Amino acid sequence: MAKKNEEFVTHIASRTEDFPQWYTDIILKSDMVDYSEVKGCMVIKPYGYAVWELIQSELDARFKATGHKNAYFPLFIPEHLLQKEKDHVEGFAPEVAWVTHGGEEELSERLCVRPTSETIICSMYSKWIQSYRDLPLLYNQWANVVRWEKNTRPFLRTSEFLWQEGHTAHATAEEAQEETERMLEVYREFMENVLAIPVICGRKSDKEKFAGAQATYTLEAMMQDGKALQMGTSHNLGDHFAKAYDITYLSREGRHEYCFTTSWGVSTRMIGGLIMTHGDDRGLMFPPRIAPVQLVILPIAQHKPGVLDKAYELKQQLIDAGIRVELDDSDQSAGWKFNQWEMKGVPVRLEVGPKDIENNQAVLVRRDNHEKLFVSMDGLAETLKSLFDTVQQDMYDRAKENRIAHTVVAHNMDELKDGVQSGFVKAMWCGERECEDRIKEATGATTRCMPFEQEELGSDTCVCCDKKAKAMTYFAKSY
Amino acid sequence: MAKKNEEFVTHIASRTEDFPQWYTDIILKSDMVDYSEVKGCMVIKPYGYAVWELIQSELDARFKATGHKNAYFPLFIPEHLLQKEKDHVEGFAPEVAWVTHGGEEELSERLCVRPTSETIICSMYSKWIQSYRDLPLLYNQWANVVRWEKNTRPFLRTSEFLWQEGHTAHATAEEAQEETERMLEVYREFMENVLAIPVICGRKSDKEKFAGAQATYTLEAMMQDGKALQMGTSHNLGDHFAKAYDITYLSREGRHEYCFTTSWGVSTRMIGGLIMTHGDDRGLMFPPRIAPVQLVILPIAQHKPGVLDKAYELKQQLIDAGIRVELDDSDQSAGWKFNQWEMKGVPVRLEVGPKDIENNQAVLVRRDNHEKLFVSMDGLAETLKSLFDTVQQDMYDRAKENRIAHTVVAHNMDELKDGVQSGFVKAMWCGERECEDRIKEATGATTRCMPFEQEELGSDTCVCCDKKAKAMTYFAKSY
């Protein structure tokens, strides 16, 4: 058995030795995803797609609870429509896919495959919004988008990906700002409580903000290699798009006013974040609330009378209690099954053999810390639900401890350069693009955000130019 | 009030006078859909998208209950991949959109935007399927697809539409046939029990079958103008795609064998079917099980003390009971609200005013037959659920009666030509393409299907050529 275990595990690269290879190994071996014949596009296999379905279900309920409705807008955007907002087209044009032919015919105007939908949606809002009674307009869409990427990695950066994009229109700048922050908070709560990923919330620099936005807010998570992953963004678009696409409303006072709009989105990229936050050298590790399979039942000595019957009975009982359960009754060895299901990141495994049945007990083994628990068959569903909560919290705490352990304060460029080798750096920044570019050049790190939670770092001069600083800023290398 | 009603209704064309205009009027006025700046592409507005969400939820549960899992495959298909199955590429190439540029660069190989995904999925199945243990492979995807159409109509035929496509691989021809029929039955049960649309199930002619299929099975519904709408299809692809894409497996006996595959799909087109089956001159009419709003509460004399409070209380109580409820407390007149919510097709409206509150009762009005019911506030949720079942059944029965009333038997070409002016025609057919083409030419009707339920029509010669008939066949004009 020992040899078998070893052989199995050696197929996965070590996180510390080769993090990118480790990532590739486990997403392929766990059947989350596969490469396709289409350059830069991934196939999301059922085990990976099940995570997306859970994400959709959790987020969709939160969007609806905050008054948003789903709609669907066209995949294609005529070129002239893309070009109306100057910054936006400059930002996106280099990375869009162009449709030039329909059937045998060349199109009179090229269509871009949506890289994001502000342009097409704003053109509709211009038509739909007449008066203050139509506001706020709070729509969301679940869709695929395409950005022509050179260097792709499944979930993290692919030419096509799945996401949701919220698009709202408001009567005032204040309401737009409130919405932008509200949805950032919806994302934060979801990421921390469901994905067990601690995030830093803050504002992006002008360089890093969304093309055409007035302000972009972000949620930044630390991966286990110390790099940052931008998990989602919420944009206050001011009246930029309203002016470009002529979205006006008649106010209560009878005046024609421009609207203020927002947009916000998260994507399948979060699945990459889940993997890189929680996985270990044995494979994936899912927090219970987002695990496609929360519990795997492994019958021990399954050929012995009564074992499989009991296992099937437990499975049904736990499914009825709302737990996502798999039962592995294949003819593989117990050791193989342990490894397989650990690799697939199932948070808890339940072992049940002849002796357990005799004693009316089951053995639970946690994926995250390998703790073994002997529990009564009575009240098993409740025991498990409570255990899931504990595992969920422990996984969050561990990720947060890791981030804290790999976050340093830098007072000069050497400290900054040193710090971003293994994690996040907090430093004071003057807010100027010139310093931002110099830091990128010298360290490979970018500004991740100016966090809402500003801290006193014992200095108020820029880490790069020594001029008066504008804000404490997070720097890190990033995906 | 009478005048107001009239004015309102005159905005919708009459079904009998101008069915296409009636359709356009009600989908736009009810806020289901809108036209976009993108030729042939629709915007699905929240009220229309809510129907799609309900369809997805109902069908997805049925797919999972029959062992299918969801996955996601790329939007783009490289040209060489599309061309591997000869009939398939001939069928689809004339109507695909081609991506030729990514950013500033011209692509070395054109990519087509998927019109359907057999080709890309089969190329992955070829990689994933090794042995009989991997079979059957039962995957589905929810996705958008693009077919470059000349004449488009929202929901019925658009260049982009939303659908699901199931793709399965099996060890034997028998299993593939079973799967094809199983999914057709899943569709039938859903269409009849949830959409309240009676369908005729049968096999398509070779001319009408899916490009590359061995056999296509269909579900055909009659719209109120007597035309047929193909509501969904299920294809037995035989080993055609397995051979073209090299999908083989090692059998238990150690032989390399080709797989047998199927595919099956339904789309947002069904929403068009819902509208044209049930709507009337007042607007939409949704069967309760698929209605985005099942009940609208209209407070009567809402300025009177206690009325709005009672209305809010009822709303919450009924939402808690799992009913989809809207409350209209706007300052529009009661007459306007009646018309508005009838137009939006809400199956039941509840009126509650001061007198009703005094008597502990509410007034229910059915959308389908305008019947007015005075019911007790006690047990209201149960009363409503039972009423929904009745309305659902009555709507199905009415649609079926309509189909029966507009279906005739034809023994000769004159009868056939006459019959398809107002509905379906059952006639004997020799099965030859020549007669099929001649019938199309002479009557404008196509073969809809050779139904599973064959009937004795008192003759066994072809309605067109008088040769021996192969099967009783449905003929109709169609969408």
mmCIF file of C-alpha atoms in Angstrom, chain B residues 264-401:
data_model
loop_
_atom_site.group_PDB
_atom_site.id
_atom_site.type_symbol
_atom_site.label_atom_id
_atom_site.label_comp_id
_atom_site.label_asym_id
_atom_site.label_seq_id
_atom_site.Cartn_x
_atom_site.Cartn_y
_atom_site.Cartn_z
ATOM 1 C CA TRP B 264 -30.606 16.178 -28.096
ATOM 2 C CA GLY B 265 -31.561 19.764 -27.564
ATOM 3 C CA VAL B 266 -34.236 22.313 -26.808
ATOM 4 C CA SER B 267 -33.918 26.075 -26.875
ATOM 5 C CA THR B 268 -35.415 29.470 -26.097
ATOM 6 C CA ARG B 269 -37.613 28.715 -29.099
ATOM 7 C CA MET B 270 -39.922 26.903 -26.683
ATOM 8 C CA ILE B 271 -40.788 30.305 -25.217
ATOM 9 C CA GLY B 272 -42.141 31.269 -28.629
ATOM 10 C CA GLY B 273 -44.148 28.050 -28.541
ATOM 11 C CA LEU B 274 -45.585 28.909 -25.134
ATOM 12 C CA ILE B 275 -46.729 32.298 -26.371
ATOM 13 C CA MET B 276 -48.279 31.050 -29.622
ATOM 14 C CA THR B 277 -50.003 28.101 -27.956
ATOM 15 C CA HIS B 278 -51.651 29.905 -25.069
ATOM 16 C CA GLY B 279 -51.805 33.652 -25.719
ATOM 17 C CA ASP B 280 -55.037 35.430 -26.628
ATOM 18 C CA ASP B 281 -56.058 38.866 -27.831
ATOM 19 C CA ARG B 282 -55.468 40.306 -24.376
ATOM 20 C CA GLY B 283 -51.848 39.179 -24.388
ATOM 21 C CA LEU B 284 -49.748 36.414 -22.909
ATOM 22 C CA MET B 285 -51.178 33.508 -20.958
ATOM 23 C CA PHE B 286 -48.754 31.419 -18.925
ATOM 24 C CA PRO B 287 -49.516 27.987 -17.527
ATOM 25 C CA PRO B 288 -48.987 28.295 -13.744
ATOM 26 C CA ARG B 289 -46.021 25.896 -13.606
ATOM 27 C CA ILE B 290 -43.914 28.047 -15.922
ATOM 28 C CA ALA B 291 -45.324 31.489 -15.099
ATOM 29 C CA PRO B 292 -42.646 33.892 -13.817
ATOM 30 C CA VAL B 293 -45.443 35.431 -11.765
ATOM 31 C CA GLN B 294 -48.151 32.951 -10.762
ATOM 32 C CA LEU B 295 -50.283 35.363 -8.818
ATOM 33 C CA VAL B 296 -50.659 39.115 -8.845
ATOM 34 C CA ILE B 297 -52.232 40.768 -5.839
ATOM 35 C CA LEU B 298 -54.247 43.864 -6.651
ATOM 36 C CA PRO B 299 -55.357 45.857 -3.613
ATOM 37 C CA ILE B 300 -58.757 47.458 -4.215
ATOM 38 C CA ALA B 301 -59.311 50.937 -2.769
ATOM 39 C CA GLN B 302 -55.756 50.719 -1.527
ATOM 40 C CA HIS B 303 -55.881 54.107 0.131
ATOM 41 C CA LYS B 304 -58.397 52.748 2.659
ATOM 42 C CA PRO B 305 -56.908 51.807 6.015
ATOM 43 C CA GLY B 306 -55.703 48.244 6.341
ATOM 44 C CA VAL B 307 -55.903 47.286 2.661
ATOM 45 C CA LEU B 308 -52.233 47.618 1.774
ATOM 46 C CA ASP B 309 -51.170 46.077 5.070
ATOM 47 C CA LYS B 310 -53.336 43.063 4.358
ATOM 48 C CA ALA B 311 -52.003 42.870 0.793
ATOM 49 C CA TYR B 312 -48.373 42.887 1.984
ATOM 50 C CA GLU B 313 -49.173 40.273 4.600
ATOM 51 C CA LEU B 314 -50.795 38.024 2.004
ATOM 52 C CA LYS B 315 -47.872 38.478 -0.354
ATOM 53 C CA GLN B 316 -45.349 37.368 2.237
ATOM 54 C CA GLN B 317 -47.515 34.485 3.353
ATOM 55 C CA LEU B 318 -47.885 33.194 -0.215
ATOM 56 C CA ILE B 319 -44.194 33.681 -1.075
ATOM 57 C CA ASP B 320 -43.353 31.664 2.021
ATOM 58 C CA ALA B 321 -45.658 28.952 0.695
ATOM 59 C CA GLY B 322 -43.542 28.802 -2.480
ATOM 60 C CA ILE B 323 -45.820 30.782 -4.802
ATOM 61 C CA ARG B 324 -44.343 33.350 -7.211
ATOM 62 C CA VAL B 325 -46.219 36.513 -6.277
ATOM 63 C CA GLU B 326 -46.216 40.146 -7.337
ATOM 64 C CA LEU B 327 -48.133 42.891 -5.604
ATOM 65 C CA ASP B 328 -49.118 45.914 -7.675
ATOM 66 C CA ASP B 329 -49.444 48.855 -5.303
ATOM 67 C CA SER B 330 -48.735 51.448 -7.993
ATOM 68 C CA ASP B 331 -51.036 54.433 -8.347
ATOM 69 C CA GLN B 332 -52.481 53.246 -11.652
ATOM 70 C CA SER B 333 -56.233 52.639 -11.883
ATOM 71 C CA ALA B 334 -57.669 49.216 -11.138
ATOM 72 C CA GLY B 335 -58.736 48.903 -14.783
ATOM 73 C CA TRP B 336 -55.249 49.646 -16.020
ATOM 74 C CA LYS B 337 -53.797 47.071 -13.644
ATOM 75 C CA PHE B 338 -56.295 44.395 -14.720
ATOM 76 C CA ASN B 339 -55.293 44.894 -18.346
ATOM 77 C CA GLN B 340 -51.612 45.142 -17.655
ATOM 78 C CA TRP B 341 -51.392 41.900 -15.691
ATOM 79 C CA GLU B 342 -53.673 40.069 -18.079
ATOM 80 C CA MET B 343 -51.404 41.179 -20.895
ATOM 81 C CA LYS B 344 -48.436 39.819 -18.956
ATOM 82 C CA GLY B 345 -50.215 36.476 -18.740
ATOM 83 C CA VAL B 346 -50.295 36.015 -14.961
ATOM 84 C CA PRO B 347 -52.525 32.948 -14.456
ATOM 85 C CA VAL B 348 -54.471 34.217 -11.442
ATOM 86 C CA ARG B 349 -55.086 37.623 -9.948
ATOM 87 C CA LEU B 350 -56.175 38.175 -6.394
ATOM 88 C CA GLU B 351 -58.245 41.205 -5.503
ATOM 89 C CA VAL B 352 -58.518 42.268 -1.927
ATOM 90 C CA GLY B 353 -60.458 45.311 -0.725
ATOM 91 C CA PRO B 354 -62.018 46.576 2.515
ATOM 92 C CA LYS B 355 -65.127 44.406 2.180
ATOM 93 C CA ASP B 356 -63.092 41.289 1.476
ATOM 94 C CA ILE B 357 -60.990 41.896 4.579
ATOM 95 C CA GLU B 358 -64.164 42.292 6.608
ATOM 96 C CA ASN B 359 -65.470 38.988 5.285
ATOM 97 C CA ASN B 360 -62.085 37.211 5.589
ATOM 98 C CA GLN B 361 -62.212 36.469 1.880
ATOM 99 C CA ALA B 362 -60.410 37.263 -1.351
ATOM 100 C CA VAL B 363 -61.476 37.342 -4.971
ATOM 101 C CA LEU B 364 -59.548 35.197 -7.424
ATOM 102 C CA VAL B 365 -59.839 35.739 -11.169
ATOM 103 C CA ARG B 366 -58.476 33.187 -13.630
ATOM 104 C CA ARG B 367 -56.587 34.552 -16.621
ATOM 105 C CA ASP B 368 -57.581 31.667 -18.862
ATOM 106 C CA ASN B 369 -61.390 31.769 -18.596
ATOM 107 C CA HIS B 370 -62.012 34.936 -16.517
ATOM 108 C CA GLU B 371 -63.848 32.910 -13.896
ATOM 109 C CA LYS B 372 -64.246 34.778 -10.615
ATOM 110 C CA LEU B 373 -64.004 32.892 -7.348
ATOM 111 C CA PHE B 374 -64.701 34.112 -3.831
ATOM 112 C CA VAL B 375 -62.481 32.179 -1.455
ATOM 113 C CA SER B 376 -61.681 32.222 2.235
ATOM 114 C CA MET B 377 -58.417 33.737 3.448
ATOM 115 C CA ASP B 378 -57.971 30.579 5.505
ATOM 116 C CA GLY B 379 -55.925 27.999 3.652
ATOM 117 C CA LEU B 380 -55.382 30.437 0.791
ATOM 118 C CA ALA B 381 -52.053 28.953 -0.332
ATOM 119 C CA GLU B 382 -53.614 25.506 -0.644
ATOM 120 C CA THR B 383 -56.626 26.910 -2.478
ATOM 121 C CA LEU B 384 -54.293 28.611 -4.924
ATOM 122 C CA LYS B 385 -52.100 25.579 -5.519
ATOM 123 C CA SER B 386 -55.125 23.506 -6.285
ATOM 124 C CA LEU B 387 -56.459 26.243 -8.580
ATOM 125 C CA PHE B 388 -53.095 26.368 -10.375
ATOM 126 C CA ASP B 389 -53.355 22.637 -11.072
ATOM 127 C CA THR B 390 -56.830 23.102 -12.492
ATOM 128 C CA VAL B 391 -55.764 26.018 -14.686
ATOM 129 C CA GLN B 392 -52.713 24.067 -15.842
ATOM 130 C CA GLN B 393 -54.822 21.093 -16.856
ATOM 131 C CA ASP B 394 -57.502 23.222 -18.506
ATOM 132 C CA MET B 395 -54.891 25.051 -20.565
ATOM 133 C CA TYR B 396 -53.387 21.775 -21.712
ATOM 134 C CA ASP B 397 -56.809 20.387 -22.578
ATOM 135 C CA ARG B 398 -57.748 23.514 -24.499
ATOM 136 C CA ALA B 399 -54.538 23.352 -26.534
ATOM 137 C CA LYS B 400 -55.086 19.704 -27.275
ATOM 138 C CA GLU B 401 -58.690 20.257 -28.297
#
